[in-house]
XYZ file of C-alpha atoms in Angstrom:
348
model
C 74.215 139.681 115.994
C 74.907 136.520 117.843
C 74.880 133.332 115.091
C 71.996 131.477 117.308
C 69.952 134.106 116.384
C 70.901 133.801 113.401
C 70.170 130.323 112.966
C 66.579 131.426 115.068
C 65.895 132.938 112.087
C 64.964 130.327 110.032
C 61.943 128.037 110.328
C 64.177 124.346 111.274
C 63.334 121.723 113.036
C 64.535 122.442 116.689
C 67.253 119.078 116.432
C 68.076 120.861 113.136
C 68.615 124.240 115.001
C 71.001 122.618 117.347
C 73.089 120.355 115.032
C 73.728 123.748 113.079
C 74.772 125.654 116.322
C 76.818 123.210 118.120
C 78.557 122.899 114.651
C 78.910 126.566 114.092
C 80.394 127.017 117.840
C 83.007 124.216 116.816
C 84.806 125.963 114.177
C 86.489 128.835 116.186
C 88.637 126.557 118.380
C 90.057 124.593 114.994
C 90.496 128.230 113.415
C 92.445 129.362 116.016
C 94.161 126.532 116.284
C 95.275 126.483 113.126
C 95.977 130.846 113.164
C 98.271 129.911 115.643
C 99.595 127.007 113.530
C 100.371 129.700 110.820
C 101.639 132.180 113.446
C 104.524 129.839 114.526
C 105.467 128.186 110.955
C 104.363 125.073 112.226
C 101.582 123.553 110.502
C 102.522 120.013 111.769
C 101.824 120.689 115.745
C 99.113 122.813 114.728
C 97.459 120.080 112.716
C 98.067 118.007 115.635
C 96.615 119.717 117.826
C 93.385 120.298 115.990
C 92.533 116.581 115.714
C 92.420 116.924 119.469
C 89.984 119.298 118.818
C 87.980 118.085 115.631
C 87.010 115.119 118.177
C 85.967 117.346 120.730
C 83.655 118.997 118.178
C 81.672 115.713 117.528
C 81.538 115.220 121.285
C 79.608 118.113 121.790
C 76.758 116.671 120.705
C 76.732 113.113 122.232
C 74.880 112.181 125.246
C 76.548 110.537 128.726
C 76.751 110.999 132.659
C 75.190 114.210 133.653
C 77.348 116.903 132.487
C 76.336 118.020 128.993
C 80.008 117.875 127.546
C 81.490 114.845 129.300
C 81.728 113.328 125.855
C 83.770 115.465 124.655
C 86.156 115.825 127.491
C 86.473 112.547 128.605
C 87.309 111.519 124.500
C 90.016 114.220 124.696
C 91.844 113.408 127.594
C 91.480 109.496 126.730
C 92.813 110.344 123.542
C 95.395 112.212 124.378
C 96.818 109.344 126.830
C 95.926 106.607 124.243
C 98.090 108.718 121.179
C 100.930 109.103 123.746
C 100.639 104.804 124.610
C 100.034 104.344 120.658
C 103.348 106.265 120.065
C 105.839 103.878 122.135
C 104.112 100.902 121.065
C 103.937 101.547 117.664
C 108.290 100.868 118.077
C 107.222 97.331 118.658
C 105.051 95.922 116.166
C 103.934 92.987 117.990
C 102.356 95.278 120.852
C 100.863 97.094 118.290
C 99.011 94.792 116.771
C 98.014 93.117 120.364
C 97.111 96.548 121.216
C 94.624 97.397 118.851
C 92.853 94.286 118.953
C 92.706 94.806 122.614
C 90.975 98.365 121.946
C 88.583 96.681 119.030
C 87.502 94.189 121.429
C 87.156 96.718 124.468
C 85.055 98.687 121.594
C 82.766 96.374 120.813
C 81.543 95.176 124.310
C 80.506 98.991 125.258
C 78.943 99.310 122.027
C 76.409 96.943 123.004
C 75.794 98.691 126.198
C 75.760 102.235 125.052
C 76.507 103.889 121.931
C 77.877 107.471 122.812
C 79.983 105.583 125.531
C 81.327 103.175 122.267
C 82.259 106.372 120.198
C 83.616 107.398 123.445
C 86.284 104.453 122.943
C 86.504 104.428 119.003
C 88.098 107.920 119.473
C 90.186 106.351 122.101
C 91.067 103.772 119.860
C 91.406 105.786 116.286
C 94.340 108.234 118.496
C 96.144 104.661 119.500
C 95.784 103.561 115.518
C 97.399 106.802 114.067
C 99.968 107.276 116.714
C 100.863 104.149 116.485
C 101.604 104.669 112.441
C 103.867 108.114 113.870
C 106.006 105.889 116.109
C 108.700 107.852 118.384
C 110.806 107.767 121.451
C 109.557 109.062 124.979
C 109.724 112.681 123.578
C 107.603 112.603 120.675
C 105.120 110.463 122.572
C 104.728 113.128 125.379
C 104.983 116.231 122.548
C 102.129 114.117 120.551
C 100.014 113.515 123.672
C 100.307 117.103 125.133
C 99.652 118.886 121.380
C 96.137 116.801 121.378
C 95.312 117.356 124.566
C 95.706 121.338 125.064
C 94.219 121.294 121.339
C 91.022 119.013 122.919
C 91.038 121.269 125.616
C 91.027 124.513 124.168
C 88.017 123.615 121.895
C 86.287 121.957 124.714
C 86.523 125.560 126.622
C 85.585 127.232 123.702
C 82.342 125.424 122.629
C 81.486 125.611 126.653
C 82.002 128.908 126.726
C 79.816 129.489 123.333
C 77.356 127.414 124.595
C 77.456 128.058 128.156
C 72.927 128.705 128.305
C 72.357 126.684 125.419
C 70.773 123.523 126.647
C 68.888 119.893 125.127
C 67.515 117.308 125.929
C 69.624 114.050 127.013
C 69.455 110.195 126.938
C 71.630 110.066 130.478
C 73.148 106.622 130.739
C 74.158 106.042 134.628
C 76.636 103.526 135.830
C 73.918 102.123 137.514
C 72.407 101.618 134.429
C 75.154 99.793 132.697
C 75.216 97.313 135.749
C 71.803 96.564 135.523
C 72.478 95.449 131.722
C 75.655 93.234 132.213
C 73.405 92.045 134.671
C 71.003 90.975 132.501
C 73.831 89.858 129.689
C 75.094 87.318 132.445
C 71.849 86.068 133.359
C 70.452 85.118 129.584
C 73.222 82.647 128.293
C 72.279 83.439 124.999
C 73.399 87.332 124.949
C 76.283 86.197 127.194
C 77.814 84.028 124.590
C 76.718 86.850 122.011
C 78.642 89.127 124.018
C 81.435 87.193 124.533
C 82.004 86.665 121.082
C 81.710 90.321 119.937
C 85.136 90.632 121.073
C 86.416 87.888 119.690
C 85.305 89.389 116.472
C 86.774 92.531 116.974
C 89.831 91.682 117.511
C 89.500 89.252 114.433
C 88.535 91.768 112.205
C 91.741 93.808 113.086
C 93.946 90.696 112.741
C 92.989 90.329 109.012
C 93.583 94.206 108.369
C 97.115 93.293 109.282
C 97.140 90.376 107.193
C 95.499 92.303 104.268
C 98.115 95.610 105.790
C 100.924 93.130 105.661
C 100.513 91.634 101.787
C 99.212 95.595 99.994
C 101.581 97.343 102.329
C 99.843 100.463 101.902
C 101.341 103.313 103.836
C 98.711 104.977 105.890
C 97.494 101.747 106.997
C 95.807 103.130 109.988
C 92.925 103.746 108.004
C 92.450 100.234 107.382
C 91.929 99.725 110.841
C 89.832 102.730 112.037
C 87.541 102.055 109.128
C 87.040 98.317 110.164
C 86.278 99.378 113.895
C 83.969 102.156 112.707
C 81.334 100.201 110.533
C 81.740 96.892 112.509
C 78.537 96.030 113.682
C 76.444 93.015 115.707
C 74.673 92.323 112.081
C 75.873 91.423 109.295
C 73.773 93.573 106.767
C 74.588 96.923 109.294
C 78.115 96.067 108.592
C 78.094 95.372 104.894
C 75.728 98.810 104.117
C 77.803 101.183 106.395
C 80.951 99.602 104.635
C 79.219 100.276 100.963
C 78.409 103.465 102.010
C 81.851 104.469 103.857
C 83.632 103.493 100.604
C 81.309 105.196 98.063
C 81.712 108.645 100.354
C 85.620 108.149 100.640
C 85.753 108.029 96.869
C 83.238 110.874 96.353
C 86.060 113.084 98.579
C 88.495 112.036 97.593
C 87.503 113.356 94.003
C 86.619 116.857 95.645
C 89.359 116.858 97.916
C 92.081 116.557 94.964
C 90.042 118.962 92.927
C 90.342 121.462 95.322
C 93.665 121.216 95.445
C 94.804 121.086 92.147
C 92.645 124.373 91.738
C 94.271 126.572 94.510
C 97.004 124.840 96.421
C 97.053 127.562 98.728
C 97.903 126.835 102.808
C 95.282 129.328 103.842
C 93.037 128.448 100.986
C 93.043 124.782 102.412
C 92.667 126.093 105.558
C 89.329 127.512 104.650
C 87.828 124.548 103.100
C 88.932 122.529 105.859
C 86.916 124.816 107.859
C 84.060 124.870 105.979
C 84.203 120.479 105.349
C 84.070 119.799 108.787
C 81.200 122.249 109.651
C 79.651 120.169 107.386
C 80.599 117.044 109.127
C 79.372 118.515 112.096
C 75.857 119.009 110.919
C 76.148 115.948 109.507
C 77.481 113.846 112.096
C 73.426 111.955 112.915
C 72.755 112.304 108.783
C 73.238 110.153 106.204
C 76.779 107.765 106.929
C 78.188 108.318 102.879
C 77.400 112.377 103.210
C 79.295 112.251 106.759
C 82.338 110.019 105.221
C 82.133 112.408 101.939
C 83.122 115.414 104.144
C 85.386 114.010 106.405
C 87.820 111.978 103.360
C 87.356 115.525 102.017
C 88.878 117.397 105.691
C 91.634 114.338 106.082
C 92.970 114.564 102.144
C 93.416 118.296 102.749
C 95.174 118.032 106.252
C 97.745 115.853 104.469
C 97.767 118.388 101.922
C 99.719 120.397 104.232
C 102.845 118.159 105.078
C 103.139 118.428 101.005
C 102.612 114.443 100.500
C 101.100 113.973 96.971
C 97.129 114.425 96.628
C 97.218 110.918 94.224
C 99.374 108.860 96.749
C 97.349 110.097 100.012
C 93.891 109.049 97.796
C 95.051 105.666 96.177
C 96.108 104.908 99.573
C 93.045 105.750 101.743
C 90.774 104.036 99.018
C 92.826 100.329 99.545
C 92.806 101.072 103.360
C 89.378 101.887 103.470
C 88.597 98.434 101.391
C 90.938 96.456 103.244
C 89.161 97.649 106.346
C 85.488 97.536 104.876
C 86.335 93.931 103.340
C 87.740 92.648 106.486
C 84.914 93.388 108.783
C 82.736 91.800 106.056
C 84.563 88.790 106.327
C 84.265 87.827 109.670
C 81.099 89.016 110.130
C 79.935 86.770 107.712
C 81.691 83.837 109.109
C 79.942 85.121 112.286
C 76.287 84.936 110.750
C 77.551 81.138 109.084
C 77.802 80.314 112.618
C 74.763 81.665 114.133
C 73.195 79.944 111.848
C 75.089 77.158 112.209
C 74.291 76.851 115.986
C 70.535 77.143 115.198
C 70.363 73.895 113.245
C 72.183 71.986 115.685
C 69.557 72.959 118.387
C 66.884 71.556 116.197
């Protein structure tokens, strides 16, 4: 029996019904992935490779253009090209640095046009972050950028394939679309200052992970980064909930994650739960923010589990990262609302 009809079975909501599916038809890309990881002794390219495709999983379900799974692809192969740029750069911190505020700023300004096209660029951006971190020469830049590609790839043709007559409903944004709204950005001055200062922002926020990077010197500092670009928002209260929430559901998996592990440190054990933590990410990718950070902190402190890097380091470090990032964002974007304000009671 097929699993849609399966899933038929059950009285859900029909946005229910496809969450489930489109997250059950991402899982056998990732397993094979992974099988093939196993296969070849090389857990490393394998779990490469499958962030390629955990991305392309999430993209599955977002809306853009009028192909159903130009999301996906066009994250993948973005991604792919941005890890392989984030790879030489990352030999020159200066660059770095410039570079990701460059991507936080180019973040922001499509968020306020469209918000599958912004995740769109966050995964462009989060690839850039953590190759950036894995710095190499020309080799391991082209090795990193081909592993997450063919991994994107592969998943992308598998969920197609899986879902080749499923179909849903779509919010289709058109490039004519987005003209029409810078349009109207440039014609009120008050959302074109707005918008011109959204990047300015951005790339303020990641300056001060650095600074806050620089004086901790945490090790996987990329988090720091990806977490401030994630739950940065136009509004200050948006930004200082999603941050409350992203650090209560890194804590909460980090918790499980090491408790899994410390009961069965088994490869293919791990492997398993990985499985089963990002289904769950999948279905809860629209949900609640803390349950969707909960399961991914849980997927991410398991991954590391395989290059054998202590469970207690990899958690005490994601846990400052994800402050530093939360805190940061925080920051400015209450220096932002001081000046909003600011502005207001000049004008009267």
């Amino acid at each position: 029996m097929k699993f849609g009809n399966i899933i038929n079975k059950f009285s859900l909501k029909e946005e229910t019904k496809k969450d489930l599916l489109i997250a059950l038809y991402s899982l056998p890309g990732i397993l094979i992935i992974y099988i093939v990881g196993f296969i070849c002794n090389n857990i490393i390219y394998a779990s490469i490779a499958a962030s390629g495709a955990v991305t392309a999983g999430y993209g599955a379900n977002k809306k853009i253009l009028r192909y159903p799974f130009a999301p996906m692809i066009i994250a993948v192969i973005g991604m792919s090209l941005c890890a392989g740029l984030g790879s030489i750069s990352g030999n020159y911190y200066i660059i770095y640095v410039i570079g990701s505020m460059f991507f936080a700023c180019l973040c922001s300004l499509v968020g306020l046009i469209d918000q599958n096209a912004w995740w769109i660029l966050l995964q462009w951006a989060i690839a850039y972050f953590v190759a950036g971190y894995y710095a190499g020469n020309l080799y391991s830049a082209v090795l990193r950028c081909c592993l997450i590609m063919v991994g994107g790839l592969f998943q992308c043709a598998c969920i197609i394939f899986l879902l080749r007559k499923f179909s849903f409903h779509r919010n289709i944004i058109q490039p004519k679309n987005m003209a029409k709204i810078l349009k109207n950005i440039y014609e009120d001055i008050d959302k074109k200052i707005r918008f011109h200062a959204a990047a300015v922002y951005a790339a303020l926020t990641i300056f001060i992970c650095f600074i806050f990077i620089y004086f901790f010197k945490i090790q996987y500092y990329y988090w720091a980064t990806m977490t401030a670009l994630v739950i940065l928002k136009p509004d200050f209260m948006d930004t200082f909930k999603r941050a409350k929430n992203r650090l209560l559901g890194t804590f909460i998996g980090i918790v499980i994650a090491t408790g899994l592990v410390l009961l069965n440190s088994s490869k293919y054990v791990m492997t398993a739960e990985i499985i089963v933590s990002l289904y769950l990410c999948y279905v809860f990718s629209n949900q609640t923010y803390a349950i969707l950070t909960t399961f991914i902190t849980i997927s991410a402190v398991l991954m590391f589990s395989f290059t054998g890097k202590p469970e207690l380091e990899i958690a005490f470090d994601r846990i400052i990262a994800t402050a530093i990032g939360g805190f940061s964002a925080i920051i400015i974007m209450a220096i932002r609302s001081f000046y909003f304000k600011l502005s207001k009671i000049h004008r009267l």
